[in-house]
Amino acid sequence: MLDEAQGLQYALEKLAATRPTAVNLQWALSRMEEELQNVPEDQRAGVALDLAQTLEQEDIEICAAIGVNGADLLQKLWEEKRATQTKLNVLTHCNAGALATVDWGTALAVIYKAIERNIPLHVWVDETRPRNQGAALTCWELAQEGIAHTLIVDNAGGHLMQHGQVDVCIVGSDRTTLNGDVCNKIGTYLKALAAKDNQIPFYVALPVSSIDFSISDGLREIPIEERSALEVTHVTGVKDTGELATIRLSPEGVTASNYGFDVTPADLVSFLITERGVVKAKKSEIVSLKK
């Protein structure tokens, strides 16, 4: 039988182990540990709920501020392009909206705040295999807000960039290093490479809690989760009847690898958009965000 202190530590460690790549889960759990460590076990649930609701309200404000700061960048970009085109084309990867955070999201907060300023936007939505967060979640969110968007397969982004159909890429981040390396959903690195080759801005929208100030080398120091091979070999979707169904895509028994994230080096990132301002992806500017 675990005592109170051991029980709390056990719960924190189990929760932290679910997302080793995402640093702001560790940040939230650290806040929870600090709040609960001297609270009797029979009172912890109420105290934990109170803190969770505080974090929720903080997150709403943080994401709204990220959106405003990012919309400033899109406003400037639109002013440069409005004489020659009718809309600003944004490419996203994975889901970084209200379903991932609270109310606003991170990358999608930038889009929502830009729409509030009447900047005409069209969003290219990467499907984001293998979990298809773009197809299932981002498309749903944008549709709820009436924002023009088009779903594309993950490998189409580079082609669109080559043909002048993408003006800016905006993604979120699960962990960003002190030197500006960005860890995000697998496939982000390839979009950043294509953006660099085509002189397209590549923005990363993130709360400061997603910055790991203790590490500098993303490629060597960020643990990358490898998830179930079934996510690659099988796909789940909705049948015409409305029922969920899972089917196998690959030959039975095939070996599959499923890395959940990749690291985009800082030199491929145009700007980091945070609630405390917009900075370049380099140590001298990122360190200014730490309180």
PDB file of C-alpha atoms in Angstrom:
ATOM      1  CA  MET A   1       0.000   0.000   0.000  1.00  0.00           C
ATOM      2  CA  LEU A   2       1.376   3.407  -0.986  1.00  0.00           C
ATOM      3  CA  ASP A   3       1.378   6.220   1.550  1.00  0.00           C
ATOM      4  CA  GLU A   4      -0.007   9.664   0.606  1.00  0.00           C
ATOM      5  CA  ALA A   5       3.291  11.017  -0.724  1.00  0.00           C
ATOM      6  CA  GLN A   6       4.037   7.853  -2.673  1.00  0.00           C
ATOM      7  CA  GLY A   7       0.516   7.763  -4.091  1.00  0.00           C
ATOM      8  CA  LEU A   8       0.782  11.308  -5.378  1.00  0.00           C
ATOM      9  CA  GLN A   9       4.189  10.672  -6.903  1.00  0.00           C
ATOM     10  CA  TYR A  10       2.948   7.467  -8.535  1.00  0.00           C
ATOM     11  CA  ALA A  11       0.004   9.313 -10.140  1.00  0.00           C
ATOM     12  CA  LEU A  12       2.247  12.133 -11.378  1.00  0.00           C
ATOM     13  CA  GLU A  13       4.750   9.718 -12.895  1.00  0.00           C
ATOM     14  CA  LYS A  14       2.043   7.678 -14.630  1.00  0.00           C
ATOM     15  CA  LEU A  15       0.516  10.805 -16.172  1.00  0.00           C
ATOM     16  CA  ALA A  16       3.915  12.190 -17.227  1.00  0.00           C
ATOM     17  CA  ALA A  17       4.765   8.898 -18.941  1.00  0.00           C
ATOM     18  CA  THR A  18       1.775   9.254 -21.277  1.00  0.00           C
ATOM     19  CA  ARG A  19       3.419  12.163 -23.131  1.00  0.00           C
ATOM     20  CA  PRO A  20       7.220  12.131 -22.749  1.00  0.00           C
ATOM     21  CA  THR A  21       7.696  14.440 -25.727  1.00  0.00           C
ATOM     22  CA  ALA A  22       5.301  17.228 -24.668  1.00  0.00           C
ATOM     23  CA  VAL A  23       6.965  19.401 -22.057  1.00  0.00           C
ATOM     24  CA  ASN A  24       4.014  21.492 -20.937  1.00  0.00           C
ATOM     25  CA  LEU A  25       2.323  18.391 -19.533  1.00  0.00           C
ATOM     26  CA  GLN A  26       5.342  18.100 -17.232  1.00  0.00           C
ATOM     27  CA  TRP A  27       4.955  21.825 -16.469  1.00  0.00           C
ATOM     28  CA  ALA A  28       1.303  21.398 -15.490  1.00  0.00           C
ATOM     29  CA  LEU A  29       2.047  18.316 -13.414  1.00  0.00           C
ATOM     30  CA  SER A  30       4.808  20.177 -11.569  1.00  0.00           C
ATOM     31  CA  ARG A  31       2.335  22.912 -10.687  1.00  0.00           C
ATOM     32  CA  MET A  32      -0.127  20.283  -9.528  1.00  0.00           C
ATOM     33  CA  GLU A  33       2.527  18.553  -7.397  1.00  0.00           C
ATOM     34  CA  GLU A  34       3.509  21.816  -5.737  1.00  0.00           C
ATOM     35  CA  GLU A  35      -0.145  22.555  -4.949  1.00  0.00           C
ATOM     36  CA  LEU A  36      -1.016  19.075  -3.638  1.00  0.00           C
ATOM     37  CA  GLN A  37       2.041  17.834  -1.808  1.00  0.00           C
ATOM     38  CA  ASN A  38       0.951  19.228   1.582  1.00  0.00           C
ATOM     39  CA  VAL A  39      -2.780  18.629   1.094  1.00  0.00           C
ATOM     40  CA  PRO A  40      -4.391  15.656   2.900  1.00  0.00           C
ATOM     41  CA  GLU A  41      -5.376  12.867   0.528  1.00  0.00           C
ATOM     42  CA  ASP A  42      -9.116  13.229   1.164  1.00  0.00           C
ATOM     43  CA  GLN A  43      -8.964  16.902   0.105  1.00  0.00           C
ATOM     44  CA  ARG A  44      -6.791  16.545  -2.971  1.00  0.00           C
ATOM     45  CA  ALA A  45      -9.547  16.029  -5.524  1.00  0.00           C
ATOM     46  CA  GLY A  46     -11.174  19.391  -4.735  1.00  0.00           C
ATOM     47  CA  VAL A  47      -7.864  21.261  -4.665  1.00  0.00           C
ATOM     48  CA  ALA A  48      -6.777  19.601  -7.931  1.00  0.00           C
ATOM     49  CA  LEU A  49     -10.055  20.596  -9.600  1.00  0.00           C
ATOM     50  CA  ASP A  50      -9.647  24.204  -8.462  1.00  0.00           C
ATOM     51  CA  LEU A  51      -6.127  24.344  -9.909  1.00  0.00           C
ATOM     52  CA  ALA A  52      -7.259  22.679 -13.135  1.00  0.00           C
ATOM     53  CA  GLN A  53      -9.921  25.356 -13.570  1.00  0.00           C
ATOM     54  CA  THR A  54      -7.321  28.045 -12.893  1.00  0.00           C
ATOM     55  CA  LEU A  55      -5.084  26.520 -15.564  1.00  0.00           C
ATOM     56  CA  GLU A  56      -8.059  26.474 -17.925  1.00  0.00           C
ATOM     57  CA  GLN A  57      -8.670  30.207 -17.507  1.00  0.00           C
ATOM     58  CA  GLU A  58      -4.970  30.965 -17.844  1.00  0.00           C
ATOM     59  CA  ASP A  59      -4.839  28.903 -21.033  1.00  0.00           C
ATOM     60  CA  ILE A  60      -7.704  30.847 -22.579  1.00  0.00           C
ATOM     61  CA  GLU A  61      -5.875  34.124 -21.986  1.00  0.00           C
ATOM     62  CA  ILE A  62      -2.528  32.726 -23.139  1.00  0.00           C
ATOM     63  CA  CYS A  63      -3.915  31.332 -26.389  1.00  0.00           C
ATOM     64  CA  ALA A  64      -5.849  34.513 -27.132  1.00  0.00           C
ATOM     65  CA  ALA A  65      -2.616  36.500 -26.721  1.00  0.00           C
ATOM     66  CA  ILE A  66      -0.775  34.086 -29.017  1.00  0.00           C
ATOM     67  CA  GLY A  67      -3.506  34.661 -31.579  1.00  0.00           C
ATOM     68  CA  VAL A  68      -3.224  38.448 -31.371  1.00  0.00           C
ATOM     69  CA  ASN A  69       0.559  38.384 -31.706  1.00  0.00           C
ATOM     70  CA  GLY A  70       0.369  36.012 -34.656  1.00  0.00           C
ATOM     71  CA  ALA A  71      -2.388  38.007 -36.333  1.00  0.00           C
ATOM     72  CA  ASP A  72      -0.036  41.007 -36.316  1.00  0.00           C
ATOM     73  CA  LEU A  73       2.334  38.987 -38.504  1.00  0.00           C
ATOM     74  CA  LEU A  74      -0.452  37.895 -40.854  1.00  0.00           C
ATOM     75  CA  GLN A  75      -1.710  41.476 -41.090  1.00  0.00           C
ATOM     76  CA  LYS A  76       1.725  42.628 -42.222  1.00  0.00           C
ATOM     77  CA  LEU A  77       2.003  39.751 -44.701  1.00  0.00           C
ATOM     78  CA  TRP A  78      -1.453  40.498 -46.107  1.00  0.00           C
ATOM     79  CA  GLU A  79      -0.571  44.159 -46.615  1.00  0.00           C
ATOM     80  CA  GLU A  80       2.398  43.029 -48.701  1.00  0.00           C
ATOM     81  CA  LYS A  81       0.335  40.665 -50.865  1.00  0.00           C
ATOM     82  CA  ARG A  82      -3.151  42.174 -51.140  1.00  0.00           C
ATOM     83  CA  ALA A  83      -2.360  44.099 -54.325  1.00  0.00           C
ATOM     84  CA  THR A  84      -1.756  40.879 -56.264  1.00  0.00           C
ATOM     85  CA  GLN A  85      -4.101  38.300 -54.667  1.00  0.00           C
ATOM     86  CA  THR A  86      -7.552  38.003 -53.121  1.00  0.00           C
ATOM     87  CA  LYS A  87      -6.676  35.933 -50.038  1.00  0.00           C
ATOM     88  CA  LEU A  88      -3.858  34.748 -47.824  1.00  0.00           C
ATOM     89  CA  ASN A  89      -3.169  31.020 -48.059  1.00  0.00           C
ATOM     90  CA  VAL A  90      -2.089  29.382 -44.795  1.00  0.00           C
ATOM     91  CA  LEU A  91      -0.850  25.802 -44.434  1.00  0.00           C
ATOM     92  CA  THR A  92      -1.246  23.968 -41.112  1.00  0.00           C
ATOM     93  CA  HIS A  93      -0.055  20.604 -39.838  1.00  0.00           C
ATOM     94  CA  CYS A  94      -1.783  18.520 -37.136  1.00  0.00           C
ATOM     95  CA  ASN A  95      -4.373  20.110 -34.840  1.00  0.00           C
ATOM     96  CA  ALA A  96      -3.440  23.128 -32.746  1.00  0.00           C
ATOM     97  CA  GLY A  97      -6.913  24.502 -32.120  1.00  0.00           C
ATOM     98  CA  ALA A  98      -9.496  24.647 -29.353  1.00  0.00           C
ATOM     99  CA  LEU A  99      -9.718  20.856 -29.208  1.00  0.00           C
ATOM    100  CA  ALA A 100      -6.019  20.725 -28.346  1.00  0.00           C
ATOM    101  CA  THR A 101      -6.015  23.564 -25.814  1.00  0.00           C
ATOM    102  CA  VAL A 102      -8.913  25.724 -24.558  1.00  0.00           C
ATOM    103  CA  ASP A 103     -11.196  27.956 -26.642  1.00  0.00           C
ATOM    104  CA  TRP A 104      -8.574  29.375 -29.050  1.00  0.00           C
ATOM    105  CA  GLY A 105      -5.773  26.935 -29.657  1.00  0.00           C
ATOM    106  CA  THR A 106      -2.260  28.031 -30.622  1.00  0.00           C
ATOM    107  CA  ALA A 107      -1.717  27.918 -34.387  1.00  0.00           C
ATOM    108  CA  LEU A 108      -5.461  28.177 -35.024  1.00  0.00           C
ATOM    109  CA  ALA A 109      -5.722  31.086 -32.593  1.00  0.00           C
ATOM    110  CA  VAL A 110      -3.609  33.057 -35.078  1.00  0.00           C
ATOM    111  CA  ILE A 111      -6.087  32.205 -37.815  1.00  0.00           C
ATOM    112  CA  TYR A 112      -9.129  33.026 -35.684  1.00  0.00           C
ATOM    113  CA  LYS A 113      -7.713  36.397 -34.636  1.00  0.00           C
ATOM    114  CA  ALA A 114      -6.769  37.208 -38.234  1.00  0.00           C
ATOM    115  CA  ILE A 115     -10.330  36.452 -39.337  1.00  0.00           C
ATOM    116  CA  GLU A 116     -11.584  38.871 -36.662  1.00  0.00           C
ATOM    117  CA  ARG A 117      -9.536  41.548 -38.449  1.00  0.00           C
ATOM    118  CA  ASN A 118     -11.240  40.686 -41.743  1.00  0.00           C
ATOM    119  CA  ILE A 119      -8.067  39.324 -43.308  1.00  0.00           C
ATOM    120  CA  PRO A 120      -9.317  36.996 -46.075  1.00  0.00           C
ATOM    121  CA  LEU A 121      -7.850  33.570 -45.362  1.00  0.00           C
ATOM    122  CA  HIS A 122      -7.873  30.143 -46.916  1.00  0.00           C
ATOM    123  CA  VAL A 123      -6.341  27.261 -44.953  1.00  0.00           C
ATOM    124  CA  TRP A 124      -4.658  24.213 -46.455  1.00  0.00           C
ATOM    125  CA  VAL A 125      -5.176  21.463 -43.859  1.00  0.00           C
ATOM    126  CA  ASP A 126      -2.699  18.586 -43.823  1.00  0.00           C
ATOM    127  CA  GLU A 127      -4.491  15.324 -43.084  1.00  0.00           C
ATOM    128  CA  THR A 128      -1.689  14.501 -40.599  1.00  0.00           C
ATOM    129  CA  ARG A 129      -1.306  10.764 -40.867  1.00  0.00           C
ATOM    130  CA  PRO A 130      -1.501   8.420 -39.146  1.00  0.00           C
ATOM    131  CA  ARG A 131      -3.973   9.794 -36.578  1.00  0.00           C
ATOM    132  CA  ASN A 132      -5.484  12.254 -39.067  1.00  0.00           C
ATOM    133  CA  GLN A 133      -5.897  15.095 -36.584  1.00  0.00           C
ATOM    134  CA  GLY A 134      -5.964  17.580 -39.435  1.00  0.00           C
ATOM    135  CA  ALA A 135      -8.660  15.747 -41.349  1.00  0.00           C
ATOM    136  CA  ALA A 136     -10.825  14.932 -38.348  1.00  0.00           C
ATOM    137  CA  LEU A 137     -10.233  17.853 -35.973  1.00  0.00           C
ATOM    138  CA  THR A 138      -8.815  20.915 -37.735  1.00  0.00           C
ATOM    139  CA  CYS A 139     -11.274  20.652 -40.619  1.00  0.00           C
ATOM    140  CA  TRP A 140     -14.150  20.331 -38.133  1.00  0.00           C
ATOM    141  CA  GLU A 141     -13.035  23.379 -36.148  1.00  0.00           C
ATOM    142  CA  LEU A 142     -12.574  25.560 -39.225  1.00  0.00           C
ATOM    143  CA  ALA A 143     -15.974  24.485 -40.567  1.00  0.00           C
ATOM    144  CA  GLN A 144     -17.629  25.472 -37.274  1.00  0.00           C
ATOM    145  CA  GLU A 145     -16.185  28.973 -37.694  1.00  0.00           C
ATOM    146  CA  GLY A 146     -17.038  29.200 -41.390  1.00  0.00           C
ATOM    147  CA  ILE A 147     -13.390  29.586 -42.400  1.00  0.00           C
ATOM    148  CA  ALA A 148     -12.489  28.556 -45.959  1.00  0.00           C
ATOM    149  CA  HIS A 149     -10.266  25.488 -45.956  1.00  0.00           C
ATOM    150  CA  THR A 150      -9.193  22.557 -48.097  1.00  0.00           C
ATOM    151  CA  LEU A 151      -8.019  19.167 -46.857  1.00  0.00           C
ATOM    152  CA  ILE A 152      -4.842  17.866 -48.519  1.00  0.00           C
ATOM    153  CA  VAL A 153      -2.742  14.730 -48.202  1.00  0.00           C
ATOM    154  CA  ASP A 154       0.425  15.267 -46.198  1.00  0.00           C
ATOM    155  CA  ASN A 155       2.724  15.047 -49.208  1.00  0.00           C
ATOM    156  CA  ALA A 156       0.928  17.774 -51.193  1.00  0.00           C
ATOM    157  CA  GLY A 157       2.295  20.733 -49.235  1.00  0.00           C
ATOM    158  CA  GLY A 158       5.595  21.001 -51.080  1.00  0.00           C
ATOM    159  CA  HIS A 159       3.851  20.909 -54.455  1.00  0.00           C
ATOM    160  CA  LEU A 160       1.507  23.726 -53.399  1.00  0.00           C
ATOM    161  CA  MET A 161       4.448  25.802 -52.202  1.00  0.00           C
ATOM    162  CA  GLN A 162       6.304  25.336 -55.492  1.00  0.00           C
ATOM    163  CA  HIS A 163       3.267  26.644 -57.361  1.00  0.00           C
ATOM    164  CA  GLY A 164       2.773  29.751 -55.228  1.00  0.00           C
ATOM    165  CA  GLN A 165      -0.341  28.520 -53.456  1.00  0.00           C
ATOM    166  CA  VAL A 166       0.983  28.825 -49.898  1.00  0.00           C
ATOM    167  CA  ASP A 167       1.862  32.198 -48.352  1.00  0.00           C
ATOM    168  CA  VAL A 168       2.725  31.077 -44.837  1.00  0.00           C
ATOM    169  CA  CYS A 169       2.953  27.933 -42.715  1.00  0.00           C
ATOM    170  CA  ILE A 170       1.757  27.982 -39.098  1.00  0.00           C
ATOM    171  CA  VAL A 171       2.170  25.017 -36.752  1.00  0.00           C
ATOM    172  CA  GLY A 172       2.152  24.361 -33.023  1.00  0.00           C
ATOM    173  CA  SER A 173       4.824  22.785 -30.839  1.00  0.00           C
ATOM    174  CA  ASP A 174       4.970  20.047 -28.222  1.00  0.00           C
ATOM    175  CA  ARG A 175       8.423  21.107 -27.055  1.00  0.00           C
ATOM    176  CA  THR A 176      10.789  23.877 -28.145  1.00  0.00           C
ATOM    177  CA  THR A 177      14.389  24.121 -26.962  1.00  0.00           C
ATOM    178  CA  LEU A 178      16.282  27.120 -25.645  1.00  0.00           C
ATOM    179  CA  ASN A 179      18.075  27.337 -28.997  1.00  0.00           C
ATOM    180  CA  GLY A 180      14.812  27.329 -30.962  1.00  0.00           C
ATOM    181  CA  ASP A 181      14.580  23.748 -32.228  1.00  0.00           C
ATOM    182  CA  VAL A 182      10.899  22.831 -32.523  1.00  0.00           C
ATOM    183  CA  CYS A 183       9.437  19.402 -31.852  1.00  0.00           C
ATOM    184  CA  ASN A 184       5.992  18.916 -33.343  1.00  0.00           C
ATOM    185  CA  LYS A 185       3.860  16.279 -35.045  1.00  0.00           C
ATOM    186  CA  ILE A 186       5.732  13.976 -37.414  1.00  0.00           C
ATOM    187  CA  GLY A 187       5.957  15.588 -40.859  1.00  0.00           C
ATOM    188  CA  THR A 188       6.492  19.128 -39.579  1.00  0.00           C
ATOM    189  CA  TYR A 189      10.189  19.041 -40.472  1.00  0.00           C
ATOM    190  CA  LEU A 190       9.442  18.231 -44.111  1.00  0.00           C
ATOM    191  CA  LYS A 191       7.023  21.176 -44.351  1.00  0.00           C
ATOM    192  CA  ALA A 192       9.666  23.470 -42.871  1.00  0.00           C
ATOM    193  CA  LEU A 193      12.227  22.257 -45.426  1.00  0.00           C
ATOM    194  CA  ALA A 194       9.813  22.902 -48.282  1.00  0.00           C
ATOM    195  CA  ALA A 195       8.949  26.339 -46.897  1.00  0.00           C
ATOM    196  CA  LYS A 196      12.635  27.279 -46.656  1.00  0.00           C
ATOM    197  CA  ASP A 197      13.282  26.141 -50.222  1.00  0.00           C
ATOM    198  CA  ASN A 198      10.385  28.247 -51.483  1.00  0.00           C
ATOM    199  CA  GLN A 199      11.081  31.351 -49.338  1.00  0.00           C
ATOM    200  CA  ILE A 200       7.827  30.954 -47.402  1.00  0.00           C
ATOM    201  CA  PRO A 201       7.585  32.080 -43.751  1.00  0.00           C
ATOM    202  CA  PHE A 202       7.382  29.219 -41.265  1.00  0.00           C
ATOM    203  CA  TYR A 203       5.794  30.286 -37.960  1.00  0.00           C
ATOM    204  CA  VAL A 204       5.467  28.251 -34.783  1.00  0.00           C
ATOM    205  CA  ALA A 205       2.726  29.272 -32.316  1.00  0.00           C
ATOM    206  CA  LEU A 206       3.244  28.069 -28.758  1.00  0.00           C
ATOM    207  CA  PRO A 207       2.778  28.980 -25.103  1.00  0.00           C
ATOM    208  CA  VAL A 208       5.945  29.680 -23.130  1.00  0.00           C
ATOM    209  CA  SER A 209       5.110  26.552 -21.095  1.00  0.00           C
ATOM    210  CA  SER A 210       6.037  24.516 -24.204  1.00  0.00           C
ATOM    211  CA  ILE A 211       9.596  25.865 -24.139  1.00  0.00           C
ATOM    212  CA  ASP A 212      12.069  23.600 -22.385  1.00  0.00           C
ATOM    213  CA  PHE A 213      14.662  26.070 -21.112  1.00  0.00           C
ATOM    214  CA  SER A 214      16.798  23.207 -19.792  1.00  0.00           C
ATOM    215  CA  ILE A 215      17.840  21.786 -23.167  1.00  0.00           C
ATOM    216  CA  SER A 216      19.395  23.215 -26.325  1.00  0.00           C
ATOM    217  CA  ASP A 217      19.736  20.364 -28.821  1.00  0.00           C
ATOM    218  CA  GLY A 218      16.348  19.128 -29.951  1.00  0.00           C
ATOM    219  CA  LEU A 219      17.663  16.299 -32.091  1.00  0.00           C
ATOM    220  CA  ARG A 220      19.629  14.733 -29.262  1.00  0.00           C
ATOM    221  CA  GLU A 221      17.734  15.734 -26.139  1.00  0.00           C
ATOM    222  CA  ILE A 222      14.007  15.496 -26.920  1.00  0.00           C
ATOM    223  CA  PRO A 223      12.541  11.991 -26.481  1.00  0.00           C
ATOM    224  CA  ILE A 224      10.449  11.009 -29.505  1.00  0.00           C
ATOM    225  CA  GLU A 225       7.497   8.747 -28.813  1.00  0.00           C
ATOM    226  CA  GLU A 226       7.050   5.703 -31.013  1.00  0.00           C
ATOM    227  CA  ARG A 227       3.411   4.739 -30.970  1.00  0.00           C
ATOM    228  CA  SER A 228       1.369   1.692 -31.910  1.00  0.00           C
ATOM    229  CA  ALA A 229       2.032   0.250 -35.355  1.00  0.00           C
ATOM    230  CA  LEU A 230      -1.729  -0.294 -35.661  1.00  0.00           C
ATOM    231  CA  GLU A 231      -2.134   3.463 -36.274  1.00  0.00           C
ATOM    232  CA  VAL A 232      -0.141   2.992 -39.485  1.00  0.00           C
ATOM    233  CA  THR A 233      -1.467  -0.360 -40.661  1.00  0.00           C
ATOM    234  CA  HIS A 234      -5.106   0.436 -39.908  1.00  0.00           C
ATOM    235  CA  VAL A 235      -7.370   3.451 -40.296  1.00  0.00           C
ATOM    236  CA  THR A 236     -10.553   4.381 -38.451  1.00  0.00           C
ATOM    237  CA  GLY A 237     -13.321   6.342 -40.117  1.00  0.00           C
ATOM    238  CA  VAL A 238     -17.054   6.922 -40.213  1.00  0.00           C
ATOM    239  CA  LYS A 239     -19.255   4.772 -42.440  1.00  0.00           C
ATOM    240  CA  ASP A 240     -22.222   6.193 -44.334  1.00  0.00           C
ATOM    241  CA  THR A 241     -24.404   4.821 -41.539  1.00  0.00           C
ATOM    242  CA  GLY A 242     -22.589   7.037 -39.030  1.00  0.00           C
ATOM    243  CA  GLU A 243     -20.853   4.110 -37.362  1.00  0.00           C
ATOM    244  CA  LEU A 244     -17.131   4.075 -36.648  1.00  0.00           C
ATOM    245  CA  ALA A 245     -15.182   1.375 -38.434  1.00  0.00           C
ATOM    246  CA  THR A 246     -11.517   0.356 -38.470  1.00  0.00           C
ATOM    247  CA  ILE A 247     -10.015  -1.337 -41.506  1.00  0.00           C
ATOM    248  CA  ARG A 248      -6.579  -2.677 -42.365  1.00  0.00           C
ATOM    249  CA  LEU A 249      -4.633  -0.789 -45.053  1.00  0.00           C
ATOM    250  CA  SER A 250      -1.519  -2.926 -45.344  1.00  0.00           C
ATOM    251  CA  PRO A 251      -0.806  -6.616 -45.858  1.00  0.00           C
ATOM    252  CA  GLU A 252      -1.462  -8.684 -42.782  1.00  0.00           C
ATOM    253  CA  GLY A 253       1.567  -9.082 -40.548  1.00  0.00           C
ATOM    254  CA  VAL A 254       3.580  -6.219 -42.065  1.00  0.00           C
ATOM    255  CA  THR A 255       6.098  -4.466 -39.809  1.00  0.00           C
ATOM    256  CA  ALA A 256       5.315  -0.768 -39.325  1.00  0.00           C
ATOM    257  CA  SER A 257       7.125   2.084 -37.579  1.00  0.00           C
ATOM    258  CA  ASN A 258       5.200   4.967 -36.044  1.00  0.00           C
ATOM    259  CA  TYR A 259       7.228   7.894 -34.721  1.00  0.00           C
ATOM    260  CA  GLY A 260       4.860  10.503 -33.308  1.00  0.00           C
ATOM    261  CA  PHE A 261       7.032  13.625 -33.647  1.00  0.00           C
ATOM    262  CA  ASP A 262      10.032  15.102 -35.410  1.00  0.00           C
ATOM    263  CA  VAL A 263      12.360  18.020 -34.717  1.00  0.00           C
ATOM    264  CA  THR A 264      12.586  21.089 -36.943  1.00  0.00           C
ATOM    265  CA  PRO A 265      15.967  22.831 -36.519  1.00  0.00           C
ATOM    266  CA  ALA A 266      15.840  26.470 -35.460  1.00  0.00           C
ATOM    267  CA  ASP A 267      17.308  27.748 -38.729  1.00  0.00           C
ATOM    268  CA  LEU A 268      14.144  26.625 -40.551  1.00  0.00           C
ATOM    269  CA  VAL A 269      11.843  28.585 -38.214  1.00  0.00           C
ATOM    270  CA  SER A 270      11.004  32.184 -39.153  1.00  0.00           C
ATOM    271  CA  PHE A 271       9.447  33.223 -35.845  1.00  0.00           C
ATOM    272  CA  LEU A 272       8.149  31.784 -32.596  1.00  0.00           C
ATOM    273  CA  ILE A 273       4.779  33.284 -31.647  1.00  0.00           C
ATOM    274  CA  THR A 274       4.126  33.243 -27.892  1.00  0.00           C
ATOM    275  CA  GLU A 275       1.804  34.993 -25.467  1.00  0.00           C
ATOM    276  CA  ARG A 276       4.736  37.178 -24.401  1.00  0.00           C
ATOM    277  CA  GLY A 277       5.615  38.296 -27.899  1.00  0.00           C
ATOM    278  CA  VAL A 278       7.133  37.200 -31.190  1.00  0.00           C
ATOM    279  CA  VAL A 279      10.793  36.185 -31.142  1.00  0.00           C
ATOM    280  CA  LYS A 280      13.326  34.673 -33.491  1.00  0.00           C
ATOM    281  CA  ALA A 281      14.206  31.029 -32.924  1.00  0.00           C
ATOM    282  CA  LYS A 282      17.518  31.704 -31.195  1.00  0.00           C
ATOM    283  CA  LYS A 283      18.727  31.577 -27.610  1.00  0.00           C
ATOM    284  CA  SER A 284      19.370  35.290 -27.185  1.00  0.00           C
ATOM    285  CA  GLU A 285      15.698  36.071 -27.832  1.00  0.00           C
ATOM    286  CA  ILE A 286      14.059  32.968 -26.349  1.00  0.00           C
ATOM    287  CA  VAL A 287      15.745  33.449 -22.995  1.00  0.00           C
ATOM    288  CA  SER A 288      13.945  36.803 -22.674  1.00  0.00           C
ATOM    289  CA  LEU A 289      10.621  34.906 -22.449  1.00  0.00           C
ATOM    290  CA  LYS A 290      11.575  33.138 -19.232  1.00  0.00           C
ATOM    291  CA  LYS A 291      10.257  34.604 -15.992  1.00  0.00           C
TER     292      LYS A 291
END
